[in-house]
Short mmCIF file of C-alpha atoms in Angstrom, two decimals:
data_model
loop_
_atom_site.label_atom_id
_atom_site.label_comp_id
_atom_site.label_asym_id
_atom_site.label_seq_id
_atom_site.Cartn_x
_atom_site.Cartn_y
_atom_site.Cartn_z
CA UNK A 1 98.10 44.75 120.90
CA UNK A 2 101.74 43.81 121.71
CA UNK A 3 104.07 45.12 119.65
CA UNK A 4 105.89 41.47 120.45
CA UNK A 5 102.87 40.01 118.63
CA UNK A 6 102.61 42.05 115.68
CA UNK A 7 104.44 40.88 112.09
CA UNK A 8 107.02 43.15 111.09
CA UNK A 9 104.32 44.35 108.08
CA UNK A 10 102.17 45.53 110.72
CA UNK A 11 104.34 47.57 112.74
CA UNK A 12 105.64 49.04 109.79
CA UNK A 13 102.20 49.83 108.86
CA UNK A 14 101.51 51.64 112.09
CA UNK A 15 104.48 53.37 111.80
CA UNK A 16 103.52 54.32 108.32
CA UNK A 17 99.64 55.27 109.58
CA UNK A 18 101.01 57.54 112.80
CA UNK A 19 103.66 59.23 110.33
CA UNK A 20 101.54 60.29 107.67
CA UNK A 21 98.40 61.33 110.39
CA UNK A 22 101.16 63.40 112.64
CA UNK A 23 102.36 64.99 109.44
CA UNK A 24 99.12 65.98 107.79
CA UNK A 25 97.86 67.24 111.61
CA UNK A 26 100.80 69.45 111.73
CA UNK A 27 100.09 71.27 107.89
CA UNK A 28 96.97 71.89 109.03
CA UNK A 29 97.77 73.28 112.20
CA UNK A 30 100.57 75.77 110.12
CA UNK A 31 97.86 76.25 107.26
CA UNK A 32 95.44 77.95 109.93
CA UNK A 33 98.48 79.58 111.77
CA UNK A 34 99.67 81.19 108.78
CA UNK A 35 95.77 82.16 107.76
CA UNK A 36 95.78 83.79 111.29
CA UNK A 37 98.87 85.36 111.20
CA UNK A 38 97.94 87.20 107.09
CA UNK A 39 94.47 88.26 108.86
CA UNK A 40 96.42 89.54 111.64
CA UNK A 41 98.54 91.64 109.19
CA UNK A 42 96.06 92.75 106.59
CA UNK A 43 93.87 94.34 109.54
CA UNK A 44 97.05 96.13 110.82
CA UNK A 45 98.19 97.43 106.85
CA UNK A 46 94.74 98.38 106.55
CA UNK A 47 94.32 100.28 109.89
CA UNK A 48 97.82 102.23 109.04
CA UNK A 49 96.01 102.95 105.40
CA UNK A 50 93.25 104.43 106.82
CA UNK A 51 95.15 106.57 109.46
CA UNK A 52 97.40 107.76 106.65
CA UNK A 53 93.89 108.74 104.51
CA UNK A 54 93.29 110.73 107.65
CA UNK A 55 96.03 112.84 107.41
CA UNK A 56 96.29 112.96 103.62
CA UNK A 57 93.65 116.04 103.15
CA UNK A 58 95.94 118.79 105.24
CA UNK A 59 98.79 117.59 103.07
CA UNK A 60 97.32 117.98 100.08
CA UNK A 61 97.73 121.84 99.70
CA UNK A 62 101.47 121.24 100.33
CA UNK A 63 102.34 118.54 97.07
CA UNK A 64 99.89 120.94 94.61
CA UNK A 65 103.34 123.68 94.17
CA UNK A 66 105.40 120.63 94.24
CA UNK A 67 103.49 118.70 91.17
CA UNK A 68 103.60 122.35 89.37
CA UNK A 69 107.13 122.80 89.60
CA UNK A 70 107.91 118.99 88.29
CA UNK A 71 105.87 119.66 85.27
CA UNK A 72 107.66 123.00 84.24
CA UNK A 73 110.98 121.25 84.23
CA UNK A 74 112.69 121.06 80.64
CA UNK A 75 111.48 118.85 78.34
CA UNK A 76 113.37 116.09 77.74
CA UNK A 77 114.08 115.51 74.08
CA UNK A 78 113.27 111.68 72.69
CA UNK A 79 116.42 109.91 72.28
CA UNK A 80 118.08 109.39 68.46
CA UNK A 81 116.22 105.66 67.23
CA UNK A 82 117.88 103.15 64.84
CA UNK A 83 115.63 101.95 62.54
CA UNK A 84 114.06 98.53 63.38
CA UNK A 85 114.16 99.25 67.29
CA UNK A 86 110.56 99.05 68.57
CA UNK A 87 109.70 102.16 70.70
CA UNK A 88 109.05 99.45 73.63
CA UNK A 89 112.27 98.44 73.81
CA UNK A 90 113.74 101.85 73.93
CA UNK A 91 111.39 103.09 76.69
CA UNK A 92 112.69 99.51 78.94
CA UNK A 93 116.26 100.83 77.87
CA UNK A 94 115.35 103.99 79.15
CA UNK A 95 113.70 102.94 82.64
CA UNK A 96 116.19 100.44 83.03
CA UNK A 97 119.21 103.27 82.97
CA UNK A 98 117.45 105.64 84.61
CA UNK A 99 116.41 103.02 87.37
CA UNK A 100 119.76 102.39 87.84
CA UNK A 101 121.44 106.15 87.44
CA UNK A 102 119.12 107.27 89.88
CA UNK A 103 117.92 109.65 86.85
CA UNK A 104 121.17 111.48 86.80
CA UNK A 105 121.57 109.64 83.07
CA UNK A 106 119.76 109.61 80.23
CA UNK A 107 119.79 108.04 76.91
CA UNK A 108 120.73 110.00 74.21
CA UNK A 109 120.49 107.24 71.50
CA UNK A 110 119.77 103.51 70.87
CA UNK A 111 121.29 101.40 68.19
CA UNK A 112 121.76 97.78 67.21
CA UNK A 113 125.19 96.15 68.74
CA UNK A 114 127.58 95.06 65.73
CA UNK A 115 125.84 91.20 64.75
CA UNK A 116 128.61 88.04 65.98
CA UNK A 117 130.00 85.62 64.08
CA UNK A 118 128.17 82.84 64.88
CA UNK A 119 124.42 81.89 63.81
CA UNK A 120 123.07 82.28 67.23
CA UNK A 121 121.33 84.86 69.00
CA UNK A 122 122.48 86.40 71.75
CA UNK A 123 120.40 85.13 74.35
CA UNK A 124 121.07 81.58 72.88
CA UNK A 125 124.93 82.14 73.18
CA UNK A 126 124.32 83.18 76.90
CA UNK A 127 122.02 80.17 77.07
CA UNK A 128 125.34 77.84 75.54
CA UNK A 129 127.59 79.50 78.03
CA UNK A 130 125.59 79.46 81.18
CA UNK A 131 124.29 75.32 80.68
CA UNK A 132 128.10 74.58 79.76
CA UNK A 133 130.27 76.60 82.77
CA UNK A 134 131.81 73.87 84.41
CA UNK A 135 131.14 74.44 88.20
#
């Protein structure tokens, strides 16, 4: 068929048809290539697990002193707890300095910030302030 002969309906129909068959022949294509491509490295993360398993048994001996000498260390005492403060929150206070001190901190105590003025919570006013910043 000539494209001469065909209503403009038609060849925007073909157009439409080759489009949408092109495009869903290509997802495929990159479905299987990225399929291929995860096999290919899940087989090579396994291969370097299993070599490292290999070696792990004549290190073994090595860590045992290591594991003794963390445990001996001081104890740490538990940090001083306003009341109200769930013991969850203070252990995420806790990982999240010493995450970020590189464990040369540590918290000593936890208490409740002074309460602001207005009605809303703090993650509300942070809520206000980041939906109304102009840009």
């Amino acid at each position: 068929m000539d494209l001469n002969q065909m209503s403009p309906a038609q060849i925007a129909l073909v157009v439409l048809l080759t489009g949408m068959v092109i495009t869903f022949v290509m997802l495929i294509i990159l479905t299987f290539l990225i399929k291929i491509y995860g096999a290919i490295v899940y087989n090579a993360q396994n291969k370097s697990r299993q070599e490292s398993k290999k070696e792990e048994p004549s290190q073994a001996p090595a860590a045992a002193p290591v594991a003794a000498a963390v445990t001996a260390a001081a104890p740490v005492s538990a940090p001083a707890v306003e009341g109200g403060i769930p013991q969850e929150v203070v252990a995420a206070i806790a990982a999240a300095v010493y995450t970020t001190t590189c464990g040369t901190h540590v918290v000593k105590s936890v208490r409740r910030a002074a309460s602001p003025v207005s009605s809303r919570s703090a993650w509300a006013a942070a809520g206000l302030l980041e939906s109304t910043r102009p840009f």
